[in-house]
Coordinates of C-alpha atoms in Angstrom, one line a residue:
M1 CA -0.1 -0.4 0.0
S2 CA 1.2 3.5 -1.1
A3 CA 1.8 6.1 1.2
I4 CA -1.0 8.1 -0.7
A5 CA -3.5 5.7 -0.6
F6 CA -2.4 5.2 3.7
W7 CA -3.1 8.5 4.4
G8 CA -6.2 8.3 2.1
A9 CA -7.2 5.9 4.4
V10 CA -6.7 7.8 7.5
E11 CA -8.3 10.5 6.1
L12 CA -11.5 8.9 5.3
G13 CA -11.3 7.4 8.9
L14 CA -11.2 10.7 10.6
I15 CA -14.2 11.8 8.4
Y16 CA -16.2 8.5 9.9
G17 CA -14.9 9.5 13.1
F18 CA -17.7 11.4 13.3
V19 CA -20.4 8.9 12.1
A20 CA -18.9 6.5 14.9
L21 CA -18.6 9.2 17.9
G22 CA -22.7 9.9 16.8
V23 CA -23.0 5.9 16.6
Y24 CA -21.3 5.5 20.1
L25 CA -23.5 8.2 21.7
A26 CA -26.8 6.2 20.4
F27 CA -26.0 2.5 20.6
R28 CA -23.3 3.0 24.3
V29 CA -24.9 6.1 25.8
L30 CA -28.2 6.3 25.2
D31 CA -28.7 2.6 24.5
F32 CA -30.7 3.5 21.2
P33 CA -30.9 1.4 18.3
D34 CA -30.6 4.3 15.2
L35 CA -30.2 3.5 11.7
T36 CA -31.1 7.2 10.9
V37 CA -27.5 7.6 10.1
D38 CA -27.7 6.1 6.9
G39 CA -30.2 9.0 6.0
S40 CA -28.4 11.7 8.0
F41 CA -24.9 11.1 6.6
P42 CA -26.1 11.6 3.0
L43 CA -28.2 14.7 4.1
G44 CA -25.7 16.1 5.6
A45 CA -23.6 15.9 2.0
A46 CA -26.3 17.3 0.2
V47 CA -26.9 20.0 2.6
A48 CA -23.4 20.9 2.6
A49 CA -23.3 20.8 -1.6
V50 CA -26.1 22.8 -2.5
A51 CA -24.7 25.6 0.5
I52 CA -21.5 25.6 -1.2
T53 CA -22.5 25.3 -5.0
A54 CA -24.6 28.5 -3.9
G55 CA -21.7 30.3 -2.9
W56 CA -22.2 29.6 0.9
D57 CA -19.5 29.8 3.2
P58 CA -18.0 26.1 3.7
W59 CA -17.9 26.4 7.6
L60 CA -21.7 27.7 7.5
A61 CA -22.7 24.6 5.1
C62 CA -20.9 22.3 8.0
V63 CA -23.1 23.7 10.5
L64 CA -26.5 23.9 8.5
A65 CA -25.5 19.6 7.9
A66 CA -25.3 19.2 11.7
I67 CA -28.6 21.0 11.8
G68 CA -30.3 19.1 9.2
G69 CA -28.7 16.0 10.6
S70 CA -29.6 16.7 14.2
L71 CA -33.3 16.9 12.9
C72 CA -33.2 13.3 11.5
G73 CA -32.2 12.6 15.3
L74 CA -35.3 14.4 16.5
V75 CA -37.9 12.9 14.3
T76 CA -36.5 9.7 15.3
A77 CA -37.0 10.2 18.9
F78 CA -40.2 11.8 18.3
L79 CA -41.7 9.2 16.8
N80 CA -40.2 6.8 19.6
V81 CA -40.8 9.0 22.6
R82 CA -44.3 10.9 21.9
F83 CA -46.1 7.6 19.7
G84 CA -43.9 4.7 21.4
I85 CA -42.5 3.2 18.0
L86 CA -40.0 0.7 18.8
N87 CA -36.8 2.9 18.3
L88 CA -35.4 0.5 15.7
L89 CA -38.4 0.6 13.7
A90 CA -38.8 4.8 13.8
S91 CA -35.2 4.9 12.9
I92 CA -35.8 3.1 9.5
L93 CA -38.6 4.9 8.7
T94 CA -37.0 8.0 9.3
M95 CA -33.7 6.5 6.8
I96 CA -36.5 5.6 4.5
A97 CA -37.9 9.2 4.2
L98 CA -34.7 10.8 3.8
F99 CA -33.8 9.4 0.7
S100 CA -36.7 11.3 -0.6
V101 CA -35.7 14.1 1.6
N102 CA -32.1 14.0 0.2
L103 CA -33.1 13.7 -3.9
R104 CA -35.4 17.2 -3.0
I105 CA -32.3 19.0 -1.7
M106 CA -30.2 18.2 -4.6
G107 CA -32.9 18.3 -7.2
R108 CA -30.8 15.2 -8.3
P109 CA -29.1 11.8 -7.6
N110 CA -26.0 13.4 -7.3
M111 CA -24.0 17.1 -7.1
A112 CA -20.2 17.5 -7.7
V113 CA -18.6 19.9 -5.6
L114 CA -15.1 20.0 -7.4
N115 CA -13.1 23.5 -7.4
R116 CA -14.9 24.7 -5.0
E117 CA -13.8 26.6 -1.7
T118 CA -14.1 24.0 1.4
V119 CA -12.7 24.2 4.8
I120 CA -9.5 22.5 3.8
T121 CA -8.5 25.2 1.2
P122 CA -7.2 27.8 3.5
F123 CA -4.7 25.0 5.2
Y124 CA -3.1 23.9 1.7
D125 CA -0.8 27.3 2.5
L126 CA 1.1 26.2 5.2
G127 CA 3.8 24.1 3.2
L128 CA 2.4 20.3 3.6
A129 CA 1.9 18.1 1.2
D130 CA -1.6 18.3 0.0
H131 CA -2.2 14.4 0.9
L132 CA -1.3 15.2 4.3
V133 CA -3.1 18.9 5.1
R134 CA -6.8 17.2 4.8
P135 CA -6.0 14.3 7.5
A136 CA -4.1 16.8 9.7
V137 CA -6.9 19.5 9.8
L138 CA -9.7 16.5 10.2
A139 CA -7.4 14.8 12.9
V140 CA -7.4 18.4 14.9
L141 CA -11.8 18.8 14.4
V142 CA -12.0 15.4 15.4
L143 CA -9.7 15.8 19.0
A144 CA -11.7 19.1 19.6
T145 CA -15.1 17.4 18.7
V146 CA -13.8 14.4 21.4
L147 CA -12.8 17.1 23.9
L148 CA -16.1 18.9 23.7
L149 CA -18.2 15.6 24.1
A150 CA -16.1 14.3 26.8
R151 CA -16.4 17.5 28.9
F152 CA -20.3 17.3 28.3
L153 CA -20.6 13.9 29.1
G154 CA -19.0 14.9 31.9
S155 CA -21.6 17.4 33.5
D156 CA -24.4 17.2 35.1
F157 CA -26.8 17.4 32.0
G158 CA -24.6 14.3 30.5
L159 CA -24.8 12.2 33.3
A160 CA -28.1 12.4 33.3
T161 CA -28.2 11.2 29.6
R162 CA -26.1 8.7 30.4
A163 CA -28.4 7.3 33.2
A164 CA -31.1 8.0 30.9
G165 CA -29.6 5.3 28.6
A166 CA -28.0 2.9 31.3
N167 CA -31.2 2.3 33.4
P168 CA -34.3 4.4 32.5
R169 CA -36.4 3.3 35.5
M170 CA -33.9 4.3 37.9
A171 CA -33.2 7.8 36.0
R172 CA -37.0 8.5 35.9
A173 CA -37.2 7.7 39.6
N174 CA -34.1 10.0 40.5
G175 CA -36.2 13.3 38.5
V176 CA -34.6 12.6 35.2
D177 CA -36.7 13.2 32.2
V178 CA -35.7 10.4 29.8
G179 CA -37.8 11.8 27.3
R180 CA -35.7 15.0 27.3
Q181 CA -32.6 13.2 27.0
I182 CA -33.6 11.2 24.2
Y183 CA -34.2 14.0 22.3
F184 CA -31.0 15.7 23.1
G185 CA -29.1 12.6 22.7
M186 CA -30.2 11.6 19.1
G187 CA -30.1 15.4 18.0
L188 CA -26.7 15.3 19.2
S189 CA -25.9 11.9 17.8
N190 CA -27.4 12.8 13.9
A191 CA -25.6 16.2 14.4
L192 CA -22.3 14.8 14.5
T193 CA -23.1 12.4 11.7
G194 CA -24.9 15.0 9.4
L195 CA -21.1 17.3 10.0
G196 CA -19.2 14.1 9.0
G197 CA -21.3 13.9 5.6
A198 CA -20.4 17.4 5.0
L199 CA -17.0 17.1 5.6
F200 CA -17.2 14.2 3.0
A201 CA -18.8 15.8 0.4
Q202 CA -16.3 18.4 0.7
I203 CA -13.0 16.5 0.6
A204 CA -14.6 13.7 -1.8
G205 CA -16.1 16.5 -4.2
F206 CA -19.5 15.0 -4.0
A207 CA -22.9 14.4 -2.8
D208 CA -25.0 11.6 -3.4
V209 CA -27.8 10.1 -2.4
T210 CA -26.6 6.1 -1.6
S211 CA -23.5 7.7 -0.2
G212 CA -25.5 7.0 3.3
V213 CA -26.0 2.9 2.3
G214 CA -23.9 0.8 5.1
T215 CA -22.9 4.0 7.3
I216 CA -24.4 2.4 10.2
V217 CA -22.4 -0.9 10.1
V218 CA -19.0 1.6 9.6
G219 CA -20.2 3.3 12.5
L220 CA -20.7 0.2 14.1
A221 CA -17.1 -1.4 13.2
A222 CA -15.3 1.7 14.6
V223 CA -17.2 1.2 17.8
I224 CA -16.5 -2.0 18.5
V225 CA -12.8 -2.3 17.3
G226 CA -12.2 0.9 19.4
E227 CA -13.6 -1.6 22.2
T228 CA -11.4 -4.5 21.5
L229 CA -8.0 -2.1 21.4
F230 CA -9.0 0.1 24.7
R231 CA -10.8 -1.2 27.2
S232 CA -11.1 1.5 29.7
R233 CA -14.3 2.7 31.6
A234 CA -13.0 6.6 31.3
M235 CA -15.1 8.9 28.9
L236 CA -12.6 10.4 27.0
V237 CA -10.5 7.4 26.2
A238 CA -13.6 5.4 25.2
L239 CA -14.6 8.6 22.6
L240 CA -10.8 8.2 21.9
S241 CA -10.6 4.7 21.0
V242 CA -13.5 5.2 19.1
V243 CA -12.6 7.3 16.6
V244 CA -9.0 5.2 16.3
G245 CA -11.1 2.0 16.2
S246 CA -12.7 4.6 12.9
V247 CA -9.1 4.9 11.7
V248 CA -7.5 1.2 12.1
Y249 CA -10.7 0.0 10.5
R250 CA -10.4 2.4 7.2
V251 CA -6.7 1.4 7.4
A252 CA -7.4 -2.8 7.8
V253 CA -9.7 -2.2 4.8
Q254 CA -7.4 -0.8 2.5
L255 CA -4.4 -3.2 3.2
A256 CA -7.0 -6.0 2.5
L257 CA -7.8 -4.6 -1.0
S258 CA -4.8 -3.7 -1.5
A259 CA -3.0 -7.1 -0.8
D260 CA -2.6 -8.8 -4.5
F261 CA -2.6 -12.4 -2.6
L262 CA -6.1 -12.1 -1.2
F263 CA -7.6 -11.5 -4.8
L264 CA -9.7 -9.0 -3.4
K265 CA -11.2 -6.0 -5.7
A266 CA -13.1 -2.7 -4.8
S267 CA -16.4 -4.4 -5.3
D268 CA -15.4 -6.9 -2.4
L269 CA -15.9 -3.8 0.3
N270 CA -19.3 -5.2 1.8
L271 CA -17.3 -8.6 2.6
V272 CA -14.1 -7.1 3.7
T273 CA -16.5 -5.1 6.3
A274 CA -18.1 -8.0 7.2
V275 CA -14.8 -10.1 8.1
L276 CA -13.3 -7.4 9.8
V277 CA -16.3 -6.8 12.2
T278 CA -16.8 -10.5 12.8
L279 CA -13.2 -10.9 13.7
A280 CA -14.0 -7.8 16.1
L281 CA -16.7 -9.6 17.7
I282 CA -15.5 -12.9 17.9
L283 CA -11.4 -12.1 19.5
P284 CA -12.8 -10.5 23.1
K285 CA -14.6 -13.9 23.5
L286 CA -11.8 -15.7 22.5
R287 CA -9.6 -14.4 24.5
A288 CA -12.2 -14.5 27.3
R289 CA -12.6 -18.2 27.0
R290 CA -8.4 -18.8 26.9
R291 CA -8.3 -16.7 30.2
A292 CA -11.0 -19.1 31.9
V293 CA -9.0 -22.3 31.0
Q294 CA -5.8 -21.0 32.1

């Protein structure tokens, strides 16, 4: 694997790090199985592409994409909290509806954002190679997001959110409005996913309504790989491990696809993903069994 291919994988892993953080909030913190991300990711890309094409500031486009993603999460939370629809089914309904919404936003199945100013453009004059600028900027953005999330989850409101996901009955008994925490947590989760979609559109140079297919699998893979590599109850370490897991997962995929002896093609991406996630799930159990035998 060439250096450019490696840094390209790191770059993509950092972009999906935002998705992984959103998935972690939904699945691990709120205990809310959420498939909305398959729709909120391309929505963020669509909003950013339309805004940038219209001449808007790329940072503002990212903010609008995050707001759009949060609205998606709020719709899923509303269906679950207000009408009692099963969380998984509520997220599927939102995800399906978002396919049409994304088509409406762009007015076509895909939209190019080539030769437009992006959030990365001002940093190309720093003297770094082009293939290093993007990972460096993305790493700073992801690290800042991790620090803010860790600070939030350590606050009183964040602890209430964690309590609502860990034990809703006990949380209600202690005066926590579980419904409100679900609304906020789902909004924040999909805001991060929408932001990831906006950055993807700006760096990849296009937005496509099908770009969200399998996003939830990638996010879960990052969470599982990160938790397998780093076992810690410290929230900051847990959040960092999710981002590291996203990068490791993307590099592993790139290595698998670049290994000639495996005879894999780009079309085998889903197969490689399934195998890597399966291994990440099996390895901890094998370790536990080996320790039990010893």
